Amino acid sequence: DGLPPKTRRRIVLAMLAAFAALALYTFGKAVHDIGRNDGSRMVTDHAGQVELSLKPEVSDNFTPYYNNMYGTDEE
């Protein structure tokens, strides 16, 4: 609040200009670097067979939630 409005506006505009310049530089460099990887191509290969986990056996220690979800017929 100690700065005059004109000075405050100049400081804000200078900060905005610096941000805009850095943002444009970053964007421009990213666009320029797209596809530049020293001429090497990305290697794509088959992932191979994926091992899936087996469904656990039903035992006294394991009762799936969905078996008892709606109650029993004995009610």
PDB file of N, CA, C and O in Angstrom:
ATOM      1  N   ASP A   1       0.812  -1.189   0.000  1.00  0.00           N
ATOM      2  CA  ASP A   1       0.000   0.000   0.000  1.00  0.00           C
ATOM      3  C   ASP A   1       0.860   1.260   0.000  1.00  0.00           C
ATOM      4  O   ASP A   1       0.341   2.338  -0.234  1.00  0.00           O
ATOM      5  N   GLY A   2       2.157   1.097   0.297  1.00  0.00           N
ATOM      6  CA  GLY A   2       3.020   2.262   0.370  1.00  0.00           C
ATOM      7  C   GLY A   2       3.438   2.779  -0.998  1.00  0.00           C
ATOM      8  O   GLY A   2       3.950   3.885  -1.103  1.00  0.00           O
ATOM      9  N   LEU A   3       3.224   2.011  -2.073  1.00  0.00           N
ATOM     10  CA  LEU A   3       3.627   2.442  -3.415  1.00  0.00           C
ATOM     11  C   LEU A   3       2.485   3.175  -4.110  1.00  0.00           C
ATOM     12  O   LEU A   3       1.325   2.819  -3.939  1.00  0.00           O
ATOM     13  N   PRO A   4       2.848   4.143  -4.925  1.00  0.00           N
ATOM     14  CA  PRO A   4       1.816   4.818  -5.711  1.00  0.00           C
ATOM     15  C   PRO A   4       1.234   3.847  -6.758  1.00  0.00           C
ATOM     16  O   PRO A   4       1.905   2.920  -7.197  1.00  0.00           O
ATOM     17  N   PRO A   5       0.001   4.048  -7.156  1.00  0.00           N
ATOM     18  CA  PRO A   5      -0.641   3.136  -8.112  1.00  0.00           C
ATOM     19  C   PRO A   5       0.123   3.013  -9.437  1.00  0.00           C
ATOM     20  O   PRO A   5       0.189   1.933 -10.021  1.00  0.00           O
ATOM     21  N   LYS A   6       0.726   4.089  -9.894  1.00  0.00           N
ATOM     22  CA  LYS A   6       1.462   4.053 -11.159  1.00  0.00           C
ATOM     23  C   LYS A   6       2.690   3.140 -11.048  1.00  0.00           C
ATOM     24  O   LYS A   6       2.963   2.342 -11.938  1.00  0.00           O
ATOM     25  N   THR A   7       3.417   3.241  -9.948  1.00  0.00           N
ATOM     26  CA  THR A   7       4.589   2.399  -9.730  1.00  0.00           C
ATOM     27  C   THR A   7       4.173   0.939  -9.559  1.00  0.00           C
ATOM     28  O   THR A   7       4.819   0.025 -10.095  1.00  0.00           O
ATOM     29  N   ARG A   8       3.103   0.698  -8.826  1.00  0.00           N
ATOM     30  CA  ARG A   8       2.610  -0.658  -8.619  1.00  0.00           C
ATOM     31  C   ARG A   8       2.218  -1.293  -9.958  1.00  0.00           C
ATOM     32  O   ARG A   8       2.529  -2.453 -10.218  1.00  0.00           O
ATOM     33  N   ARG A   9       1.559  -0.518 -10.823  1.00  0.00           N
ATOM     34  CA  ARG A   9       1.158  -1.012 -12.135  1.00  0.00           C
ATOM     35  C   ARG A   9       2.379  -1.364 -12.970  1.00  0.00           C
ATOM     36  O   ARG A   9       2.403  -2.397 -13.656  1.00  0.00           O
ATOM     37  N   ARG A  10       3.431  -0.538 -12.921  1.00  0.00           N
ATOM     38  CA  ARG A  10       4.653  -0.817 -13.685  1.00  0.00           C
ATOM     39  C   ARG A  10       5.338  -2.097 -13.197  1.00  0.00           C
ATOM     40  O   ARG A  10       5.828  -2.885 -14.000  1.00  0.00           O
ATOM     41  N   ILE A  11       5.366  -2.295 -11.899  1.00  0.00           N
ATOM     42  CA  ILE A  11       5.983  -3.508 -11.348  1.00  0.00           C
ATOM     43  C   ILE A  11       5.197  -4.751 -11.786  1.00  0.00           C
ATOM     44  O   ILE A  11       5.782  -5.749 -12.220  1.00  0.00           O
ATOM     45  N   VAL A  12       3.881  -4.676 -11.711  1.00  0.00           N
ATOM     46  CA  VAL A  12       3.053  -5.820 -12.111  1.00  0.00           C
ATOM     47  C   VAL A  12       3.220  -6.101 -13.599  1.00  0.00           C
ATOM     48  O   VAL A  12       3.348  -7.262 -14.012  1.00  0.00           O
ATOM     49  N   LEU A  13       3.236  -5.066 -14.426  1.00  0.00           N
ATOM     50  CA  LEU A  13       3.414  -5.263 -15.866  1.00  0.00           C
ATOM     51  C   LEU A  13       4.798  -5.825 -16.192  1.00  0.00           C
ATOM     52  O   LEU A  13       4.940  -6.654 -17.095  1.00  0.00           O
ATOM     53  N   ALA A  14       5.818  -5.399 -15.459  1.00  0.00           N
ATOM     54  CA  ALA A  14       7.166  -5.940 -15.681  1.00  0.00           C
ATOM     55  C   ALA A  14       7.210  -7.420 -15.303  1.00  0.00           C
ATOM     56  O   ALA A  14       7.817  -8.235 -16.023  1.00  0.00           O
ATOM     57  N   MET A  15       6.577  -7.780 -14.197  1.00  0.00           N
ATOM     58  CA  MET A  15       6.548  -9.189 -13.802  1.00  0.00           C
ATOM     59  C   MET A  15       5.765 -10.017 -14.824  1.00  0.00           C
ATOM     60  O   MET A  15       6.158 -11.136 -15.166  1.00  0.00           O
ATOM     61  N   LEU A  16       4.666  -9.476 -15.324  1.00  0.00           N
ATOM     62  CA  LEU A  16       3.881 -10.166 -16.338  1.00  0.00           C
ATOM     63  C   LEU A  16       4.677 -10.340 -17.622  1.00  0.00           C
ATOM     64  O   LEU A  16       4.637 -11.403 -18.255  1.00  0.00           O
ATOM     65  N   ALA A  17       5.420  -9.315 -18.018  1.00  0.00           N
ATOM     66  CA  ALA A  17       6.239  -9.404 -19.227  1.00  0.00           C
ATOM     67  C   ALA A  17       7.337 -10.447 -19.071  1.00  0.00           C
ATOM     68  O   ALA A  17       7.613 -11.227 -19.998  1.00  0.00           O
ATOM     69  N   ALA A  18       7.976 -10.502 -17.890  1.00  0.00           N
ATOM     70  CA  ALA A  18       9.015 -11.512 -17.658  1.00  0.00           C
ATOM     71  C   ALA A  18       8.411 -12.918 -17.701  1.00  0.00           C
ATOM     72  O   ALA A  18       8.982 -13.838 -18.307  1.00  0.00           O
ATOM     73  N   PHE A  19       7.255 -13.095 -17.094  1.00  0.00           N
ATOM     74  CA  PHE A  19       6.599 -14.395 -17.118  1.00  0.00           C
ATOM     75  C   PHE A  19       6.231 -14.795 -18.541  1.00  0.00           C
ATOM     76  O   PHE A  19       6.446 -15.931 -18.961  1.00  0.00           O
ATOM     77  N   ALA A  20       5.682 -13.858 -19.310  1.00  0.00           N
ATOM     78  CA  ALA A  20       5.280 -14.149 -20.690  1.00  0.00           C
ATOM     79  C   ALA A  20       6.491 -14.525 -21.536  1.00  0.00           C
ATOM     80  O   ALA A  20       6.433 -15.455 -22.346  1.00  0.00           O
ATOM     81  N   ALA A  21       7.595 -13.811 -21.355  1.00  0.00           N
ATOM     82  CA  ALA A  21       8.801 -14.110 -22.123  1.00  0.00           C
ATOM     83  C   ALA A  21       9.323 -15.508 -21.788  1.00  0.00           C
ATOM     84  O   ALA A  21       9.673 -16.284 -22.686  1.00  0.00           O
ATOM     85  N   LEU A  22       9.371 -15.849 -20.506  1.00  0.00           N
ATOM     86  CA  LEU A  22       9.837 -17.190 -20.124  1.00  0.00           C
ATOM     87  C   LEU A  22       8.873 -18.281 -20.594  1.00  0.00           C
ATOM     88  O   LEU A  22       9.311 -19.352 -21.032  1.00  0.00           O
ATOM     89  N   ALA A  23       7.582 -18.021 -20.546  1.00  0.00           N
ATOM     90  CA  ALA A  23       6.607 -19.009 -21.009  1.00  0.00           C
ATOM     91  C   ALA A  23       6.733 -19.233 -22.513  1.00  0.00           C
ATOM     92  O   ALA A  23       6.701 -20.379 -22.984  1.00  0.00           O
ATOM     93  N   LEU A  24       6.883 -18.163 -23.270  1.00  0.00           N
ATOM     94  CA  LEU A  24       7.054 -18.310 -24.719  1.00  0.00           C
ATOM     95  C   LEU A  24       8.357 -19.016 -25.062  1.00  0.00           C
ATOM     96  O   LEU A  24       8.413 -19.828 -25.989  1.00  0.00           O
ATOM     97  N   TYR A  25       9.423 -18.717 -24.330  1.00  0.00           N
ATOM     98  CA  TYR A  25      10.694 -19.404 -24.557  1.00  0.00           C
ATOM     99  C   TYR A  25      10.557 -20.901 -24.288  1.00  0.00           C
ATOM    100  O   TYR A  25      11.006 -21.731 -25.076  1.00  0.00           O
ATOM    101  N   THR A  26       9.923 -21.249 -23.171  1.00  0.00           N
ATOM    102  CA  THR A  26       9.745 -22.654 -22.828  1.00  0.00           C
ATOM    103  C   THR A  26       8.903 -23.364 -23.878  1.00  0.00           C
ATOM    104  O   THR A  26       9.229 -24.477 -24.306  1.00  0.00           O
ATOM    105  N   PHE A  27       7.816 -22.750 -24.305  1.00  0.00           N
ATOM    106  CA  PHE A  27       6.958 -23.344 -25.329  1.00  0.00           C
ATOM    107  C   PHE A  27       7.717 -23.498 -26.644  1.00  0.00           C
ATOM    108  O   PHE A  27       7.653 -24.548 -27.293  1.00  0.00           O
ATOM    109  N   GLY A  28       8.432 -22.469 -27.040  1.00  0.00           N
ATOM    110  CA  GLY A  28       9.197 -22.522 -28.289  1.00  0.00           C
ATOM    111  C   GLY A  28      10.263 -23.597 -28.269  1.00  0.00           C
ATOM    112  O   GLY A  28      10.451 -24.330 -29.245  1.00  0.00           O
ATOM    113  N   LYS A  29      10.959 -23.733 -27.151  1.00  0.00           N
ATOM    114  CA  LYS A  29      11.993 -24.765 -27.049  1.00  0.00           C
ATOM    115  C   LYS A  29      11.376 -26.154 -27.090  1.00  0.00           C
ATOM    116  O   LYS A  29      11.911 -27.065 -27.714  1.00  0.00           O
ATOM    117  N   ALA A  30      10.238 -26.331 -26.441  1.00  0.00           N
ATOM    118  CA  ALA A  30       9.568 -27.634 -26.454  1.00  0.00           C
ATOM    119  C   ALA A  30       9.121 -28.004 -27.859  1.00  0.00           C
ATOM    120  O   ALA A  30       9.288 -29.147 -28.293  1.00  0.00           O
ATOM    121  N   VAL A  31       8.565 -27.037 -28.594  1.00  0.00           N
ATOM    122  CA  VAL A  31       8.138 -27.307 -29.967  1.00  0.00           C
ATOM    123  C   VAL A  31       9.347 -27.612 -30.840  1.00  0.00           C
ATOM    124  O   VAL A  31       9.317 -28.511 -31.684  1.00  0.00           O
ATOM    125  N   HIS A  32      10.423 -26.899 -30.634  1.00  0.00           N
ATOM    126  CA  HIS A  32      11.636 -27.115 -31.423  1.00  0.00           C
ATOM    127  C   HIS A  32      12.232 -28.494 -31.159  1.00  0.00           C
ATOM    128  O   HIS A  32      12.774 -29.127 -32.064  1.00  0.00           O
ATOM    129  N   ASP A  33      12.140 -28.966 -29.932  1.00  0.00           N
ATOM    130  CA  ASP A  33      12.750 -30.241 -29.559  1.00  0.00           C
ATOM    131  C   ASP A  33      11.868 -31.455 -29.848  1.00  0.00           C
ATOM    132  O   ASP A  33      12.301 -32.576 -29.643  1.00  0.00           O
ATOM    133  N   ILE A  34      10.642 -31.234 -30.319  1.00  0.00           N
ATOM    134  CA  ILE A  34       9.773 -32.372 -30.621  1.00  0.00           C
ATOM    135  C   ILE A  34      10.400 -33.182 -31.752  1.00  0.00           C
ATOM    136  O   ILE A  34      10.747 -32.658 -32.803  1.00  0.00           O
ATOM    137  N   GLY A  35      10.533 -34.448 -31.511  1.00  0.00           N
ATOM    138  CA  GLY A  35      11.069 -35.329 -32.532  1.00  0.00           C
ATOM    139  C   GLY A  35      12.579 -35.344 -32.628  1.00  0.00           C
ATOM    140  O   GLY A  35      13.135 -36.111 -33.408  1.00  0.00           O
ATOM    141  N   ARG A  36      13.267 -34.537 -31.867  1.00  0.00           N
ATOM    142  CA  ARG A  36      14.733 -34.530 -31.913  1.00  0.00           C
ATOM    143  C   ARG A  36      15.284 -35.464 -30.844  1.00  0.00           C
ATOM    144  O   ARG A  36      15.348 -35.124 -29.683  1.00  0.00           O
ATOM    145  N   ASN A  37      15.654 -36.649 -31.243  1.00  0.00           N
ATOM    146  CA  ASN A  37      16.299 -37.578 -30.314  1.00  0.00           C
ATOM    147  C   ASN A  37      17.491 -38.224 -31.002  1.00  0.00           C
ATOM    148  O   ASN A  37      17.653 -39.427 -31.012  1.00  0.00           O
ATOM    149  N   ASP A  38      18.295 -37.416 -31.645  1.00  0.00           N
ATOM    150  CA  ASP A  38      19.539 -37.828 -32.294  1.00  0.00           C
ATOM    151  C   ASP A  38      19.314 -38.890 -33.364  1.00  0.00           C
ATOM    152  O   ASP A  38      20.168 -39.741 -33.589  1.00  0.00           O
ATOM    153  N   GLY A  39      18.194 -38.879 -34.005  1.00  0.00           N
ATOM    154  CA  GLY A  39      17.931 -39.799 -35.100  1.00  0.00           C
ATOM    155  C   GLY A  39      17.573 -41.209 -34.677  1.00  0.00           C
ATOM    156  O   GLY A  39      17.279 -42.043 -35.512  1.00  0.00           O
ATOM    157  N   SER A  40      17.614 -41.505 -33.392  1.00  0.00           N
ATOM    158  CA  SER A  40      17.256 -42.849 -32.955  1.00  0.00           C
ATOM    159  C   SER A  40      15.748 -42.941 -32.817  1.00  0.00           C
ATOM    160  O   SER A  40      15.079 -41.973 -32.496  1.00  0.00           O
ATOM    161  N   ARG A  41      15.239 -44.115 -33.097  1.00  0.00           N
ATOM    162  CA  ARG A  41      13.797 -44.318 -32.998  1.00  0.00           C
ATOM    163  C   ARG A  41      13.493 -45.105 -31.732  1.00  0.00           C
ATOM    164  O   ARG A  41      14.298 -45.899 -31.274  1.00  0.00           O
ATOM    165  N   MET A  42      12.313 -44.897 -31.204  1.00  0.00           N
ATOM    166  CA  MET A  42      11.898 -45.618 -30.021  1.00  0.00           C
ATOM    167  C   MET A  42      11.684 -47.089 -30.402  1.00  0.00           C
ATOM    168  O   MET A  42      11.053 -47.396 -31.407  1.00  0.00           O
ATOM    169  N   VAL A  43      12.216 -47.974 -29.577  1.00  0.00           N
ATOM    170  CA  VAL A  43      12.086 -49.401 -29.840  1.00  0.00           C
ATOM    171  C   VAL A  43      10.775 -49.888 -29.244  1.00  0.00           C
ATOM    172  O   VAL A  43      10.503 -49.701 -28.061  1.00  0.00           O
ATOM    173  N   THR A  44       9.955 -50.485 -30.098  1.00  0.00           N
ATOM    174  CA  THR A  44       8.712 -51.076 -29.619  1.00  0.00           C
ATOM    175  C   THR A  44       8.810 -52.577 -29.802  1.00  0.00           C
ATOM    176  O   THR A  44       9.237 -53.064 -30.847  1.00  0.00           O
ATOM    177  N   ASP A  45       8.440 -53.318 -28.798  1.00  0.00           N
ATOM    178  CA  ASP A  45       8.549 -54.766 -28.847  1.00  0.00           C
ATOM    179  C   ASP A  45       7.355 -55.354 -28.121  1.00  0.00           C
ATOM    180  O   ASP A  45       6.690 -54.674 -27.336  1.00  0.00           O
ATOM    181  N   HIS A  46       7.109 -56.626 -28.356  1.00  0.00           N
ATOM    182  CA  HIS A  46       6.000 -57.299 -27.699  1.00  0.00           C
ATOM    183  C   HIS A  46       6.298 -57.431 -26.213  1.00  0.00           C
ATOM    184  O   HIS A  46       7.418 -57.734 -25.819  1.00  0.00           O
ATOM    185  N   ALA A  47       5.304 -57.208 -25.386  1.00  0.00           N
ATOM    186  CA  ALA A  47       5.494 -57.242 -23.942  1.00  0.00           C
ATOM    187  C   ALA A  47       5.679 -58.663 -23.418  1.00  0.00           C
ATOM    188  O   ALA A  47       6.179 -58.861 -22.324  1.00  0.00           O
ATOM    189  N   GLY A  48       5.258 -59.639 -24.179  1.00  0.00           N
ATOM    190  CA  GLY A  48       5.366 -61.020 -23.717  1.00  0.00           C
ATOM    191  C   GLY A  48       4.118 -61.433 -22.966  1.00  0.00           C
ATOM    192  O   GLY A  48       3.148 -60.687 -22.841  1.00  0.00           O
ATOM    193  N   GLN A  49       4.151 -62.647 -22.450  1.00  0.00           N
ATOM    194  CA  GLN A  49       2.991 -63.158 -21.738  1.00  0.00           C
ATOM    195  C   GLN A  49       2.969 -62.600 -20.323  1.00  0.00           C
ATOM    196  O   GLN A  49       3.969 -62.602 -19.626  1.00  0.00           O
ATOM    197  N   VAL A  50       1.804 -62.142 -19.930  1.00  0.00           N
ATOM    198  CA  VAL A  50       1.638 -61.563 -18.609  1.00  0.00           C
ATOM    199  C   VAL A  50       1.128 -62.647 -17.672  1.00  0.00           C
ATOM    200  O   VAL A  50       0.156 -63.335 -17.971  1.00  0.00           O
ATOM    201  N   GLU A  51       1.807 -62.806 -16.532  1.00  0.00           N
ATOM    202  CA  GLU A  51       1.367 -63.794 -15.557  1.00  0.00           C
ATOM    203  C   GLU A  51       0.297 -63.176 -14.664  1.00  0.00           C
ATOM    204  O   GLU A  51       0.506 -62.141 -14.059  1.00  0.00           O
ATOM    205  N   LEU A  52      -0.859 -63.826 -14.625  1.00  0.00           N
ATOM    206  CA  LEU A  52      -1.958 -63.337 -13.811  1.00  0.00           C
ATOM    207  C   LEU A  52      -1.985 -64.104 -12.505  1.00  0.00           C
ATOM    208  O   LEU A  52      -1.617 -65.265 -12.436  1.00  0.00           O
ATOM    209  N   SER A  53      -2.438 -63.445 -11.449  1.00  0.00           N
ATOM    210  CA  SER A  53      -2.525 -64.127 -10.168  1.00  0.00           C
ATOM    211  C   SER A  53      -3.691 -65.109 -10.198  1.00  0.00           C
ATOM    212  O   SER A  53      -4.681 -64.915 -10.889  1.00  0.00           O
ATOM    213  N   LEU A  54      -3.561 -66.173  -9.453  1.00  0.00           N
ATOM    214  CA  LEU A  54      -4.590 -67.198  -9.398  1.00  0.00           C
ATOM    215  C   LEU A  54      -5.637 -66.829  -8.365  1.00  0.00           C
ATOM    216  O   LEU A  54      -5.339 -66.213  -7.347  1.00  0.00           O
ATOM    217  N   LYS A  55      -6.876 -67.255  -8.624  1.00  0.00           N
ATOM    218  CA  LYS A  55      -7.948 -67.003  -7.673  1.00  0.00           C
ATOM    219  C   LYS A  55      -7.717 -67.894  -6.455  1.00  0.00           C
ATOM    220  O   LYS A  55      -7.439 -69.086  -6.585  1.00  0.00           O
ATOM    221  N   PRO A  56      -7.822 -67.344  -5.245  1.00  0.00           N
ATOM    222  CA  PRO A  56      -7.543 -68.162  -4.062  1.00  0.00           C
ATOM    223  C   PRO A  56      -8.592 -69.257  -3.888  1.00  0.00           C
ATOM    224  O   PRO A  56      -9.749 -69.112  -4.277  1.00  0.00           O
ATOM    225  N   GLU A  57      -8.136 -70.365  -3.333  1.00  0.00           N
ATOM    226  CA  GLU A  57      -9.038 -71.477  -3.033  1.00  0.00           C
ATOM    227  C   GLU A  57      -9.951 -71.073  -1.884  1.00  0.00           C
ATOM    228  O   GLU A  57      -9.558 -70.359  -0.978  1.00  0.00           O
ATOM    229  N   VAL A  58     -11.189 -71.539  -1.913  1.00  0.00           N
ATOM    230  CA  VAL A  58     -12.124 -71.258  -0.833  1.00  0.00           C
ATOM    231  C   VAL A  58     -11.804 -72.200   0.318  1.00  0.00           C
ATOM    232  O   VAL A  58     -11.721 -73.417   0.145  1.00  0.00           O
ATOM    233  N   SER A  59     -11.572 -71.630   1.471  1.00  0.00           N
ATOM    234  CA  SER A  59     -11.253 -72.444   2.639  1.00  0.00           C
ATOM    235  C   SER A  59     -12.014 -71.897   3.841  1.00  0.00           C
ATOM    236  O   SER A  59     -12.779 -70.945   3.736  1.00  0.00           O
ATOM    237  N   ASP A  60     -11.806 -72.500   4.995  1.00  0.00           N
ATOM    238  CA  ASP A  60     -12.471 -72.039   6.210  1.00  0.00           C
ATOM    239  C   ASP A  60     -11.996 -70.642   6.607  1.00  0.00           C
ATOM    240  O   ASP A  60     -12.723 -69.897   7.247  1.00  0.00           O
ATOM    241  N   ASN A  61     -10.775 -70.290   6.236  1.00  0.00           N
ATOM    242  CA  ASN A  61     -10.206 -68.997   6.618  1.00  0.00           C
ATOM    243  C   ASN A  61     -10.549 -67.887   5.629  1.00  0.00           C
ATOM    244  O   ASN A  61     -10.271 -66.733   5.880  1.00  0.00           O
ATOM    245  N   PHE A  62     -11.099 -68.244   4.491  1.00  0.00           N
ATOM    246  CA  PHE A  62     -11.379 -67.253   3.454  1.00  0.00           C
ATOM    247  C   PHE A  62     -12.823 -67.400   3.007  1.00  0.00           C
ATOM    248  O   PHE A  62     -13.220 -68.416   2.466  1.00  0.00           O
ATOM    249  N   THR A  63     -13.639 -66.400   3.247  1.00  0.00           N
ATOM    250  CA  THR A  63     -15.018 -66.381   2.782  1.00  0.00           C
ATOM    251  C   THR A  63     -15.211 -65.090   2.010  1.00  0.00           C
ATOM    252  O   THR A  63     -15.107 -64.009   2.578  1.00  0.00           O
ATOM    253  N   PRO A  64     -15.465 -65.203   0.711  1.00  0.00           N
ATOM    254  CA  PRO A  64     -15.646 -63.980  -0.076  1.00  0.00           C
ATOM    255  C   PRO A  64     -16.814 -63.152   0.451  1.00  0.00           C
ATOM    256  O   PRO A  64     -17.811 -63.689   0.927  1.00  0.00           O
ATOM    257  N   TYR A  65     -16.697 -61.855   0.335  1.00  0.00           N
ATOM    258  CA  TYR A  65     -17.705 -60.927   0.832  1.00  0.00           C
ATOM    259  C   TYR A  65     -19.041 -61.142   0.120  1.00  0.00           C
ATOM    260  O   TYR A  65     -20.091 -61.102   0.717  1.00  0.00           O
ATOM    261  N   TYR A  66     -18.966 -61.395  -1.189  1.00  0.00           N
ATOM    262  CA  TYR A  66     -20.197 -61.469  -1.959  1.00  0.00           C
ATOM    263  C   TYR A  66     -21.029 -62.699  -1.619  1.00  0.00           C
ATOM    264  O   TYR A  66     -22.210 -62.756  -1.928  1.00  0.00           O
ATOM    265  N   ASN A  67     -20.453 -63.725  -0.970  1.00  0.00           N
ATOM    266  CA  ASN A  67     -21.249 -64.902  -0.590  1.00  0.00           C
ATOM    267  C   ASN A  67     -22.266 -64.541   0.478  1.00  0.00           C
ATOM    268  O   ASN A  67     -23.365 -65.079   0.500  1.00  0.00           O
ATOM    269  N   ASN A  68     -21.928 -63.678   1.399  1.00  0.00           N
ATOM    270  CA  ASN A  68     -22.817 -63.326   2.490  1.00  0.00           C
ATOM    271  C   ASN A  68     -23.445 -61.949   2.330  1.00  0.00           C
ATOM    272  O   ASN A  68     -23.972 -61.393   3.262  1.00  0.00           O
ATOM    273  N   MET A  69     -23.415 -61.420   1.143  1.00  0.00           N
ATOM    274  CA  MET A  69     -23.843 -60.056   0.937  1.00  0.00           C
ATOM    275  C   MET A  69     -25.349 -59.882   1.114  1.00  0.00           C
ATOM    276  O   MET A  69     -25.798 -58.885   1.634  1.00  0.00           O
ATOM    277  N   TYR A  70     -26.127 -60.851   0.700  1.00  0.00           N
ATOM    278  CA  TYR A  70     -27.573 -60.707   0.751  1.00  0.00           C
ATOM    279  C   TYR A  70     -28.218 -61.583   1.824  1.00  0.00           C
ATOM    280  O   TYR A  70     -29.404 -61.851   1.782  1.00  0.00           O
ATOM    281  N   GLY A  71     -27.435 -62.045   2.753  1.00  0.00           N
ATOM    282  CA  GLY A  71     -27.986 -62.879   3.820  1.00  0.00           C
ATOM    283  C   GLY A  71     -28.066 -64.338   3.396  1.00  0.00           C
ATOM    284  O   GLY A  71     -27.512 -64.746   2.389  1.00  0.00           O
ATOM    285  N   THR A  72     -28.783 -65.123   4.156  1.00  0.00           N
ATOM    286  CA  THR A  72     -28.916 -66.551   3.877  1.00  0.00           C
ATOM    287  C   THR A  72     -30.376 -66.893   3.637  1.00  0.00           C
ATOM    288  O   THR A  72     -31.283 -66.110   3.939  1.00  0.00           O
ATOM    289  N   ASP A  73     -30.597 -68.061   3.116  1.00  0.00           N
ATOM    290  CA  ASP A  73     -31.963 -68.521   2.853  1.00  0.00           C
ATOM    291  C   ASP A  73     -32.640 -69.027   4.120  1.00  0.00           C
ATOM    292  O   ASP A  73     -33.824 -69.310   4.116  1.00  0.00           O
ATOM    293  N   GLU A  74     -31.888 -69.170   5.206  1.00  0.00           N
ATOM    294  CA  GLU A  74     -32.422 -69.752   6.437  1.00  0.00           C
ATOM    295  C   GLU A  74     -33.282 -68.764   7.216  1.00  0.00           C
ATOM    296  O   GLU A  74     -33.892 -69.129   8.192  1.00  0.00           O
ATOM    297  N   GLU A  75     -33.294 -67.503   6.872  1.00  0.00           N
ATOM    298  CA  GLU A  75     -34.006 -66.486   7.633  1.00  0.00           C
ATOM    299  C   GLU A  75     -35.501 -66.622   7.564  1.00  0.00           C
ATOM    300  O   GLU A  75     -36.178 -66.950   6.714  1.00  0.00           O
TER     301      GLU A  75
END
